[in-house]
Short mmCIF file of C-alpha atoms and ligand atoms in Angstrom, two decimals:
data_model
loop_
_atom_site.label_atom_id
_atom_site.label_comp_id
_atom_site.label_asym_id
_atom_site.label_seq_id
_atom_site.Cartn_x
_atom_site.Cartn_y
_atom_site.Cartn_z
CA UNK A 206 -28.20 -44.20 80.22
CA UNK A 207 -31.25 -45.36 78.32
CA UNK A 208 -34.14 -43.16 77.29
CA UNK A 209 -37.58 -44.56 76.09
CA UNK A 210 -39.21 -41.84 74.54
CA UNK A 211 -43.24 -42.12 74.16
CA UNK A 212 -44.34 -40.00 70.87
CA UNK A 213 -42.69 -40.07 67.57
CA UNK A 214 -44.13 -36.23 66.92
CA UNK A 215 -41.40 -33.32 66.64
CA UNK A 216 -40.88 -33.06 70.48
CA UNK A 217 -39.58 -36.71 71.07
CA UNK A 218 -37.92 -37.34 67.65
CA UNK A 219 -36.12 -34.52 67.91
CA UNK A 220 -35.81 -34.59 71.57
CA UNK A 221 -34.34 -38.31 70.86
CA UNK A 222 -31.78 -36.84 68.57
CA UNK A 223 -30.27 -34.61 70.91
CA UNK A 224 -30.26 -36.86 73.61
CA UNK A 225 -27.97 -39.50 71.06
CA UNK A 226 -26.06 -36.97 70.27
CA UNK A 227 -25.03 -36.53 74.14
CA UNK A 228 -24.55 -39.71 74.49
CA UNK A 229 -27.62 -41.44 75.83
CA UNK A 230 -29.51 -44.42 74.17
CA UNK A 231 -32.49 -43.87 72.92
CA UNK A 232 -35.82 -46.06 72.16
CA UNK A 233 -38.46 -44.05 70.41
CA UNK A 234 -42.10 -45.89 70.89
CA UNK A 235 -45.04 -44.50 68.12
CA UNK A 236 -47.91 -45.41 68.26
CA UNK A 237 -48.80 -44.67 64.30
CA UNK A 238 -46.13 -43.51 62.23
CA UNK A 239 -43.81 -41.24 63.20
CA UNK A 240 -44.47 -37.18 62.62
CA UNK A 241 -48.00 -37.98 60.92
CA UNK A 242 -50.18 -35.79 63.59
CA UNK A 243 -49.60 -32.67 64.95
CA UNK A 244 -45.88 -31.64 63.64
CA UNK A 245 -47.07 -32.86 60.15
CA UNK A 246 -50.48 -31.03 60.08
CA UNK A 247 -48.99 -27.78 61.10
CA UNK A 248 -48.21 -24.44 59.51
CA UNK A 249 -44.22 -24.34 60.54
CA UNK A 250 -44.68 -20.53 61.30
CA UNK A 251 -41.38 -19.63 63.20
CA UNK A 252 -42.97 -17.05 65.38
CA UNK A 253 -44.93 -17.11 68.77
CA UNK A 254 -48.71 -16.46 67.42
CA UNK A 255 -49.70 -13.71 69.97
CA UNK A 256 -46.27 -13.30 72.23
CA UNK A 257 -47.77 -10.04 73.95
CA UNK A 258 -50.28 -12.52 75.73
CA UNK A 259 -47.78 -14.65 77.54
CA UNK A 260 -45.44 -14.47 80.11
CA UNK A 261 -41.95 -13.22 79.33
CA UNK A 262 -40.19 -16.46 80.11
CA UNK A 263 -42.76 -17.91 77.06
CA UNK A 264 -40.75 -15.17 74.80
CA UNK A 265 -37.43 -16.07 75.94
CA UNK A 266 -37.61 -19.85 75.38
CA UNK A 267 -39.07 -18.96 71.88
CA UNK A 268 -36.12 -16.82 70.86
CA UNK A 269 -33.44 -19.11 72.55
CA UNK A 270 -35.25 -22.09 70.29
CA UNK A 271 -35.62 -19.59 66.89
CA UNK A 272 -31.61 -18.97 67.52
CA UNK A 273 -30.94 -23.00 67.05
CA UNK A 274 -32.72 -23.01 63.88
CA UNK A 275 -29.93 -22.29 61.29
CA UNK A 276 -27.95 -25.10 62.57
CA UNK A 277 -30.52 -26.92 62.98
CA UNK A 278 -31.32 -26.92 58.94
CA UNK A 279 -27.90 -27.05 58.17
CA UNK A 280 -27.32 -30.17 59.85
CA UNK A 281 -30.42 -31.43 58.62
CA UNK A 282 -29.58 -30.68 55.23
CA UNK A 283 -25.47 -32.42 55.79
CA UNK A 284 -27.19 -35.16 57.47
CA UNK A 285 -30.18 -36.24 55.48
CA UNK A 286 -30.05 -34.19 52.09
CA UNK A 287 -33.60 -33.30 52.73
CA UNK A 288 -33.95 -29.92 52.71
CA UNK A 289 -36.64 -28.99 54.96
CA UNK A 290 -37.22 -25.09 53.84
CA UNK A 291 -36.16 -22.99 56.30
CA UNK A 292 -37.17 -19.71 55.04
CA UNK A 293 -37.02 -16.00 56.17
CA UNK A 294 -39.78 -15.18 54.76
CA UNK A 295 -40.71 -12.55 56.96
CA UNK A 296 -44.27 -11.74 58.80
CA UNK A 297 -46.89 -9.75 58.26
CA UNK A 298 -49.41 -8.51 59.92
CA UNK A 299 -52.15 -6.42 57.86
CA UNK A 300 -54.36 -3.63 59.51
CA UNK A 301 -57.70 -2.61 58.40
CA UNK A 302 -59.47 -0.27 59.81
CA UNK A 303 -62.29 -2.36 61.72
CA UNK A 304 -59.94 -4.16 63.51
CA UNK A 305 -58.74 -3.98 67.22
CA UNK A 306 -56.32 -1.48 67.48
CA UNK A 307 -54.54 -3.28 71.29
CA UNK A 308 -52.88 -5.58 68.45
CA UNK A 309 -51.02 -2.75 67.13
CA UNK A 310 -49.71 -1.62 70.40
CA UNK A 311 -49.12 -4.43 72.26
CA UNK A 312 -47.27 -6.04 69.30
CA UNK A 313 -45.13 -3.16 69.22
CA UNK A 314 -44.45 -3.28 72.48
CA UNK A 315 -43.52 -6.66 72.83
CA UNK A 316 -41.20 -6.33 69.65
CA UNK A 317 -39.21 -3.26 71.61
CA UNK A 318 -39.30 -5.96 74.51
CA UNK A 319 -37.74 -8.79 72.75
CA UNK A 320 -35.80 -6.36 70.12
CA UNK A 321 -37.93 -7.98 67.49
CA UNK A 322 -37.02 -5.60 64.35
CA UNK A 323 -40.43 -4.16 63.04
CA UNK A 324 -41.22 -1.59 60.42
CA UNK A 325 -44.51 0.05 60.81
CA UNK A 326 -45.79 0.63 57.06
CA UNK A 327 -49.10 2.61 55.71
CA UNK A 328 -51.64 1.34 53.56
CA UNK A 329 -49.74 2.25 50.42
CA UNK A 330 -46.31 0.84 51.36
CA UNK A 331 -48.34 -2.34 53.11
CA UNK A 332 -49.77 -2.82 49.38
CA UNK A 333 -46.78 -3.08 47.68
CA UNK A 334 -44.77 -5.25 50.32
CA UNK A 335 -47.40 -7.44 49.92
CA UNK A 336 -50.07 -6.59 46.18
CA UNK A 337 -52.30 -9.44 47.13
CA UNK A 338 -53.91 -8.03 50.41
CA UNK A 339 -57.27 -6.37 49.81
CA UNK A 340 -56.96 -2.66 49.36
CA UNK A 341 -60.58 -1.93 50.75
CA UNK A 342 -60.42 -0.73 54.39
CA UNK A 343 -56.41 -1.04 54.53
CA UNK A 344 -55.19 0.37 56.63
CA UNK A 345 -51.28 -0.34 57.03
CA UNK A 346 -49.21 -3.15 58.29
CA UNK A 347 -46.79 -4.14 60.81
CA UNK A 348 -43.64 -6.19 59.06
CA UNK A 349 -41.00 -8.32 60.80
CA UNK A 350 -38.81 -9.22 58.24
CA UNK A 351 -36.86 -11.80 59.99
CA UNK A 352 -39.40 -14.02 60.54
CA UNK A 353 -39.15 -17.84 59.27
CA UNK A 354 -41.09 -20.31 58.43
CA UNK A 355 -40.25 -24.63 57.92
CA UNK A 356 -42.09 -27.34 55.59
CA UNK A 357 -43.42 -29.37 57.89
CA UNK A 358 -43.38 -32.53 56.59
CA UNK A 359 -39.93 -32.11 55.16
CA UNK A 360 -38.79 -31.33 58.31
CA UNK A 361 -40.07 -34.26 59.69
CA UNK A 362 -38.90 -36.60 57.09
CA UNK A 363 -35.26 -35.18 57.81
CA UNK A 364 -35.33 -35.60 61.35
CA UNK A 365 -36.78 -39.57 60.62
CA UNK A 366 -33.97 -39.87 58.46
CA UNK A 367 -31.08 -38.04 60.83
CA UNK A 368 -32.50 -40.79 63.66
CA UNK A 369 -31.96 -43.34 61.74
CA UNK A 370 -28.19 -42.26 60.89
CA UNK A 371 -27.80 -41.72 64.67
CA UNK A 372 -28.66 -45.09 65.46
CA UNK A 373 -31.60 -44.29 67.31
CA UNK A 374 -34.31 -47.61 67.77
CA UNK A 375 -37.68 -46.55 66.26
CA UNK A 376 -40.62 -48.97 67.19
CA UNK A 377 -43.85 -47.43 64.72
CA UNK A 378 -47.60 -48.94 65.44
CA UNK A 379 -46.29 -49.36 69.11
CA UNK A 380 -48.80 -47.83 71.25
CA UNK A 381 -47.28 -47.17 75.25
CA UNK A 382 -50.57 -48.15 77.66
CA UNK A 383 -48.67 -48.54 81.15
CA UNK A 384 -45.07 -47.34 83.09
CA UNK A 385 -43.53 -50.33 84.60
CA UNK A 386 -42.28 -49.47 88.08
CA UNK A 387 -39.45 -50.72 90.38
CA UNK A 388 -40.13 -51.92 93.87
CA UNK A 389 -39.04 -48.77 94.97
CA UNK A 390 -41.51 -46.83 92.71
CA UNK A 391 -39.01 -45.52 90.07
CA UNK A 392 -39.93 -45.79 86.86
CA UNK A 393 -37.93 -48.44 84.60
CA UNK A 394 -39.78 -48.79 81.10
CA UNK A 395 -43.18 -48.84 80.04
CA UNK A 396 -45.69 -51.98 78.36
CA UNK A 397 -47.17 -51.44 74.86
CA UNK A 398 -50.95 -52.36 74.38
CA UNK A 399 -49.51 -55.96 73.74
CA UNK A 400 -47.94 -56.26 76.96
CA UNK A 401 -44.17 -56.03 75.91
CA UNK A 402 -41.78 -54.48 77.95
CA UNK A 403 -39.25 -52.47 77.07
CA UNK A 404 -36.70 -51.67 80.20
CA UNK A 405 -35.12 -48.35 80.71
CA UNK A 406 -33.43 -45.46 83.17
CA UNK A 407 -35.46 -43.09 82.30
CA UNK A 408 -38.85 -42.38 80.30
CA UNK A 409 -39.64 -39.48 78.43
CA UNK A 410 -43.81 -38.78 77.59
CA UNK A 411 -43.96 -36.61 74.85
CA UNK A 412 -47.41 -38.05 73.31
CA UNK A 413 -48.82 -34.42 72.20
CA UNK A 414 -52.62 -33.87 72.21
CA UNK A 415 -52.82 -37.43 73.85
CA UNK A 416 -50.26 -36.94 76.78
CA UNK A 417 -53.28 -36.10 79.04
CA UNK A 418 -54.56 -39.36 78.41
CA UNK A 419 -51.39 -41.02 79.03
CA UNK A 420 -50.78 -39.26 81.74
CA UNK A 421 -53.93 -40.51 83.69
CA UNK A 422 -54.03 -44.48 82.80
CA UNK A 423 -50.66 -44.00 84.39
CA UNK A 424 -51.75 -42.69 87.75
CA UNK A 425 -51.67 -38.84 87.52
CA UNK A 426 -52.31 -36.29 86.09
CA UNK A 427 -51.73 -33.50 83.34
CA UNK A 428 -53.79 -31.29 81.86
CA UNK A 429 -53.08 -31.37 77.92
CA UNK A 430 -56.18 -31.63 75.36
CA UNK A 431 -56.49 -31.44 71.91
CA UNK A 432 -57.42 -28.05 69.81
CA UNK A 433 -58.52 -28.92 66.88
CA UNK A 434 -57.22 -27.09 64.13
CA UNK A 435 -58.31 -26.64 59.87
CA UNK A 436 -56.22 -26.01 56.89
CA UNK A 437 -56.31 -25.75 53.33
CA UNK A 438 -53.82 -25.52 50.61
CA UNK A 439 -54.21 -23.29 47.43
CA UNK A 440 -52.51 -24.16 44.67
CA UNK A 441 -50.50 -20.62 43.94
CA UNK A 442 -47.73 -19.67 42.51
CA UNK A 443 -44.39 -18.34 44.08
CA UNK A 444 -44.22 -14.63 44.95
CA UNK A 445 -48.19 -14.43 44.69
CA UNK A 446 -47.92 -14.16 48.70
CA UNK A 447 -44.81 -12.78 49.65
CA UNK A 448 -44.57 -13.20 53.66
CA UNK A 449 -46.57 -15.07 56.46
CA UNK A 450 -49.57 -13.11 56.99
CA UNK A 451 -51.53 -13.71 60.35
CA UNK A 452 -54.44 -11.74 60.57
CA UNK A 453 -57.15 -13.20 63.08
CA UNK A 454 -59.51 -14.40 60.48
CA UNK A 455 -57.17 -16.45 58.86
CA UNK A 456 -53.02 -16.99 58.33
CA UNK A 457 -51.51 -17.28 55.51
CA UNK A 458 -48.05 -19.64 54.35
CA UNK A 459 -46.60 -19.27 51.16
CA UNK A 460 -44.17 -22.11 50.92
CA UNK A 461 -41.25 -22.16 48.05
CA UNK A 462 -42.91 -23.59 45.49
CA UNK A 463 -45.65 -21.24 45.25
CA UNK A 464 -48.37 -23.18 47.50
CA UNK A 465 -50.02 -21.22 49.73
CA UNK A 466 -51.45 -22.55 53.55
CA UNK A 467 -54.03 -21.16 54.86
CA UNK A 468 -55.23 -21.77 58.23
CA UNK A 469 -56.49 -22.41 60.91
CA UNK A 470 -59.21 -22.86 63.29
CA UNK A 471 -58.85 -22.98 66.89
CA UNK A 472 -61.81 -25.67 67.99
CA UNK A 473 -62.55 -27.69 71.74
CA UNK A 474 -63.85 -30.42 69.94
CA UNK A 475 -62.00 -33.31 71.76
CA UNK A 476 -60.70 -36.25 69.14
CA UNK A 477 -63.09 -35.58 66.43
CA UNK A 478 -61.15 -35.77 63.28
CA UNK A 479 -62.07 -34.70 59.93
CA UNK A 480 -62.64 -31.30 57.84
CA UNK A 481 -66.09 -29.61 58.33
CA UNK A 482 -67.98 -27.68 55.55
CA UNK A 483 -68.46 -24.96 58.03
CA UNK A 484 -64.50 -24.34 58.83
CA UNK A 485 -63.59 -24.75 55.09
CA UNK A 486 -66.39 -22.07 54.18
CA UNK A 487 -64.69 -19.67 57.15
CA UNK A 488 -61.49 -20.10 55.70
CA UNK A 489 -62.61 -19.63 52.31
CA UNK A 490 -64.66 -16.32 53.09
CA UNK A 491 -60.93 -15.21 54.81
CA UNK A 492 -59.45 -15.74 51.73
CA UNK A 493 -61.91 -13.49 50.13
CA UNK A 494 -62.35 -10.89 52.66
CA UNK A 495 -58.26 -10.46 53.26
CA UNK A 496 -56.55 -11.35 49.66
CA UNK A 497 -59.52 -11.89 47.20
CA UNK A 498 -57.25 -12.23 44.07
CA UNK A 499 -56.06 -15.97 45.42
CA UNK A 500 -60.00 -16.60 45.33
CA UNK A 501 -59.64 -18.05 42.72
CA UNK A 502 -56.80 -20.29 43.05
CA UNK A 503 -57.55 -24.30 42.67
CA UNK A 504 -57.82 -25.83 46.52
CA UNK A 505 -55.40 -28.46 46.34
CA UNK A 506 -55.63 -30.44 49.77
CA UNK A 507 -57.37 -29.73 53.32
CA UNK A 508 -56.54 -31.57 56.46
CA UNK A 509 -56.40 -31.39 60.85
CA UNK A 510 -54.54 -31.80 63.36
CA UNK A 511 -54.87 -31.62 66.67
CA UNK A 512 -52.42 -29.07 69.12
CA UNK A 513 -51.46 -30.20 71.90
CA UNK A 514 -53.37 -27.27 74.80
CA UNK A 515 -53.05 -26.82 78.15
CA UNK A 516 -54.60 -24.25 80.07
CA UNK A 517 -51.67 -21.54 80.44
CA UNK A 518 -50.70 -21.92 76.88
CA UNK A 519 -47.27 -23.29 77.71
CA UNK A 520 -45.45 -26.36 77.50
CA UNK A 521 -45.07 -28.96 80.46
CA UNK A 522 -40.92 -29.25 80.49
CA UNK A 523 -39.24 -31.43 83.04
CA UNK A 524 -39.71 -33.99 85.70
CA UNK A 525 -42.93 -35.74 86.79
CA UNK A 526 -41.73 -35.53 90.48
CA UNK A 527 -44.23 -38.26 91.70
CA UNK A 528 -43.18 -40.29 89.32
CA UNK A 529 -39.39 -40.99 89.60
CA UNK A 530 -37.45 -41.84 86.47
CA UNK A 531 -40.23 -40.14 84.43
CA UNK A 532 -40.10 -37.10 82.46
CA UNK A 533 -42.71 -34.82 80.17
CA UNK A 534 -41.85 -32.97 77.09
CA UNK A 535 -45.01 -31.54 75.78
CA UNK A 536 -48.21 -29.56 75.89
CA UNK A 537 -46.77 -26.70 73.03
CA UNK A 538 -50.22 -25.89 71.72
CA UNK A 539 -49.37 -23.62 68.88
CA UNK A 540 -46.05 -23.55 68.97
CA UNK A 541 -44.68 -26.50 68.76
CA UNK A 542 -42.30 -26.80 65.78
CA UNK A 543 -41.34 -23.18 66.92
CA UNK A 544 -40.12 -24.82 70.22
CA UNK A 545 -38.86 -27.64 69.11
CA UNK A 546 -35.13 -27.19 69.04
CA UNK A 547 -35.09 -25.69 72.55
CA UNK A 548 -37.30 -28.26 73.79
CA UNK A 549 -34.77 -31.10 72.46
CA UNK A 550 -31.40 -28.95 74.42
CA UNK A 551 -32.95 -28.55 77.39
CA UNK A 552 -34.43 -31.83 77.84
CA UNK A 553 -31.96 -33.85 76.98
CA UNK A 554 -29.50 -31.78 79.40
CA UNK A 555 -32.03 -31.95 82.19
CA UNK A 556 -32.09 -35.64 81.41
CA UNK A 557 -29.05 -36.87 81.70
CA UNK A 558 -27.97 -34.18 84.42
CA UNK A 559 -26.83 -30.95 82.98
CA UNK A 560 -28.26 -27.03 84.01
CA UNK A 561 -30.19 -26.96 81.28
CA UNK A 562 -29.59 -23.76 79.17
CA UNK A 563 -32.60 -22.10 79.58
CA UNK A 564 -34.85 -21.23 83.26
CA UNK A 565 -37.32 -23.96 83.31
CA UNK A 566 -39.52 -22.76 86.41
CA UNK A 567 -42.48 -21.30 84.27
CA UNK A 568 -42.84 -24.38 82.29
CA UNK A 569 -42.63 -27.05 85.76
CA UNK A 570 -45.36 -30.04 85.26
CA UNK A 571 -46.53 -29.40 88.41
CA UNK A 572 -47.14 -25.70 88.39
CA UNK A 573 -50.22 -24.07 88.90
CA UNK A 574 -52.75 -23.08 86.67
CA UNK A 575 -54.74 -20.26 86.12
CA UNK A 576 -58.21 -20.54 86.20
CA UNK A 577 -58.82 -18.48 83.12
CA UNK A 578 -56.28 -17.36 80.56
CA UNK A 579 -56.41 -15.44 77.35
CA UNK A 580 -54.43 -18.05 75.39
CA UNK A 581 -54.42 -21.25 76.90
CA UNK A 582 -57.40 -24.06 76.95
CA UNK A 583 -60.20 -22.76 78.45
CA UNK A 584 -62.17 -25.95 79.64
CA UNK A 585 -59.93 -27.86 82.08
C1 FAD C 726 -53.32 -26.74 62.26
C2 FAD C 726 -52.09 -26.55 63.11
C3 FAD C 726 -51.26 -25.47 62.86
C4 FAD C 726 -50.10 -25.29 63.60
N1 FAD C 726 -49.22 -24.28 63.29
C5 FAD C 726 -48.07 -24.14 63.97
C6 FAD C 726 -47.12 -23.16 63.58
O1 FAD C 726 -47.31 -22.45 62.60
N2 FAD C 726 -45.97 -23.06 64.31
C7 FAD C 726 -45.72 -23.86 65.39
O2 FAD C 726 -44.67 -23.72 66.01
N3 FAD C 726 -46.62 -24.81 65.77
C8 FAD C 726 -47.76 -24.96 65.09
N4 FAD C 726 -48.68 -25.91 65.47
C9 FAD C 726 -48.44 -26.64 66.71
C10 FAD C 726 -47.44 -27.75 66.55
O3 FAD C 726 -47.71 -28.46 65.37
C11 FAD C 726 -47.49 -28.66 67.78
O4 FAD C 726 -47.33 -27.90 68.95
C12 FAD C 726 -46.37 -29.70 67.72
O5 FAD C 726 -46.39 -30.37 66.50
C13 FAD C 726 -46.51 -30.70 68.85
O6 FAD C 726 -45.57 -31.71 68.65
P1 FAD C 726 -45.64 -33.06 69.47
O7 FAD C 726 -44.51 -33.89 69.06
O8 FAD C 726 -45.79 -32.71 70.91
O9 FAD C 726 -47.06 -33.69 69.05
P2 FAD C 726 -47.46 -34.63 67.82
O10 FAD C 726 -46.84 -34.20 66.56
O11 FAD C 726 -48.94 -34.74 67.85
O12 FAD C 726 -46.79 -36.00 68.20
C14 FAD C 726 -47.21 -36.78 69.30
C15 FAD C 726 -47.05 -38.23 68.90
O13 FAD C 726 -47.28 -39.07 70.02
C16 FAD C 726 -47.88 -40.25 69.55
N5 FAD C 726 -48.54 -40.94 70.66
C17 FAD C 726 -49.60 -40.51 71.37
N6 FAD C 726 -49.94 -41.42 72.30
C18 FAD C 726 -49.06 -42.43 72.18
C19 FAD C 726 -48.89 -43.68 72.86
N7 FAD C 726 -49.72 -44.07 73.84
N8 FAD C 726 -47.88 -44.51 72.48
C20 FAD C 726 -47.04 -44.14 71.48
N9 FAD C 726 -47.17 -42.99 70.79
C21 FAD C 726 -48.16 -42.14 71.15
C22 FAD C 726 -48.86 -39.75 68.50
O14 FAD C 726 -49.27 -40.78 67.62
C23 FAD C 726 -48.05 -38.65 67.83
O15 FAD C 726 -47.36 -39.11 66.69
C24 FAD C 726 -49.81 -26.15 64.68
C25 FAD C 726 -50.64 -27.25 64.93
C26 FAD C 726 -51.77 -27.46 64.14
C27 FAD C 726 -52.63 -28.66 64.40
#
């Protein structure tokens, strides 16, 4: 069986990986360079951002993905040598006393749910988990120790690098702009915006923020637009931030080296790439407001990226079933590199004909959707 897989991003090189490793060929098409938009960009935050607002089967696919990640960096790091930072560095999320207090419960509710380990702490015992928060209006914090985080980048340079020891064709500054179809209608490869062909059995779309796009100059359609999203990086020191912390003005990564993210908007802006003075200032007055001792701390880099939203919130998983032969992989929004592992099992069981591991009814392409939702895109 061959696979062409549309999208170099986390979802389809990873995605490609696992279908190699079950014995499929695979052809991965890019259109840039592979892992330079979305699954680079991101904050590798190893936790659903807001779990309590999505369906349960959302929860479940997160904590059946979060379970393949040890192996997953272990192999990574046999494979490659690249060490892409998987780190435990646990979550937290800081409560002052003018903020909504649903969070709280709902959180907490979900975390009994899922069996999520939490400990509640107070203001005192938040402050010295974590000396950097602002003492002024703290008011406690909610901790989940377990929690992990990846360096994105790294990640992606190990999984380049793991493809190319798998054997797996990579074609970069190939841009897919048609499906080529049998007589019968199934699909059997796809032209690039030269015309070439490349022929396979099956065709996997996994083009992130742009699969919408895709998905229309090929004759149907999917609802998955961009959300823009902001980030800067201070240049800190380790242990000056201990764990993630996610408050709603602003999130916070300290990576291994010291460098701290911080992050991220959540803009409907279509393709409009670039930082804005007006986003930087937000996060900037975050920094201040939450953990005003890194205010001072030298801004090292900013960039975007752009998540790939669709109006539930979840990802499209499985067939196209008007379009034989063709398959869609995407749509993760925020959590992405979260989802990644699971994403790459189940698809490439579904694939090539296996029950895939996990119940993949919520996530169907051709599902419903809602006409409003708390988390997903709101302007489809
Ligand atoms: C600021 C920010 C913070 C985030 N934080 C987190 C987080 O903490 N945790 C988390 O789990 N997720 C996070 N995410 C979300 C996560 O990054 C995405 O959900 C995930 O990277 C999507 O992966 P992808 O492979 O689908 O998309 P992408 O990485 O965007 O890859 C899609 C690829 O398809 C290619 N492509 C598009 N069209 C074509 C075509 N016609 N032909 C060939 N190639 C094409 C593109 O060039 C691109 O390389 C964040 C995202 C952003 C932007």
């Amino acid at each position: 069986m061959k696979v062409i897989v549309i999208g170099g991003g986390i979802i389809g090189c990873l995605t490609a990986c696992f279908l190699k490793q079950r014995g499929a060929d695979v052809v991965v098409l890019e259109r840039g360079k592979t892992g330079q938009e979305a699954s680079w960009a991101g904050a590798g935050i190893l936790c659903p951002i807001h779990p309590w607002l999505y369906p349960d089967a959302f929860s479940h696919l997160m904590d059946a993905s979060l379970a393949l990640y040890p192996d997953l960096q272990a192999t990574l790091m046999e494979e490659t040598g690249i060490d892409p930072e998987w780190l435990q560095s646990g979550l937290m999320i800081p409560l002052f006393d003018d903020d909504v207090i649903h969070h709280r419960d709902d959180a907490l509710a979900w975390s009994k749910k899922f069996d999520w380990h939490v400990d509640i702490l107070d203001a005192q015992a938040a402050k010295q988990q974590e000396p950097c928060l602002n003492s002024a209006h703290l008011d406690g914090a909610l901790l989940w120790k377990d929690v992990a985080q990846i360096r994105n980048p790294r990640l992606l340079q190990a999984v380049r690098v793991w493809m190319k020891k798998l054997a797996i064709e990579i074609h970069e500054h190939d841009e897919v702009s048609s499906l080529i179809e049998s007589s019968t209608g199934k699909v059997c490869g796809v032209k690039n915006s030269q015309g070439m062909a490349y022929y396979g059995d099956a065709v996997l779309l996994a083009g992130g923020s742009w699969t919408g796009e895709l998905a229309k100059n090929m004759g149907f359609s999917l609802p998955v637009q961009p959300v823009k999203g902001q980030m800067l990086l201070l240049k800190g020191q380790p242990n000056l931030v201990r764990h993630i912390i996610k408050h709603d003005d602003a999130y916070f990564v300290p990576r291994k080296d010291g460098r701290i993210l911080v992050g991220a908007s959540m803009e409907f802006v279509g393709f409009e790439r670039g930082n804005t003075a007006n986003i930087m200032q937000h996060l900037k007055d975050s920094i201040q407001k939450l953990t005003p001792s890194l205010a001072g701390l030298d801004i090292e880099h900013q960039w975007m990226g752009f998540r790939p939203g669709t109006p539930d919130g979840l990802p499209f998983l499985g067939a196209i079933t008007e379009k034989e032969g063709l398959w869609v992989a995407s749509g993760h929004y925020r959590n992405g590199v979260g989802l990644a592992p699971i994403t790459a099992q189940v698809m490439s069981q579904y694939m090539l004909g296996e029950t895939p591991d996990v119940d993949l009814t919520a996530f169907d392409a051709q599902r419903s959707m809602p006409e409003h939702s708390a988390i997903g895109f709101p302007d489809i």
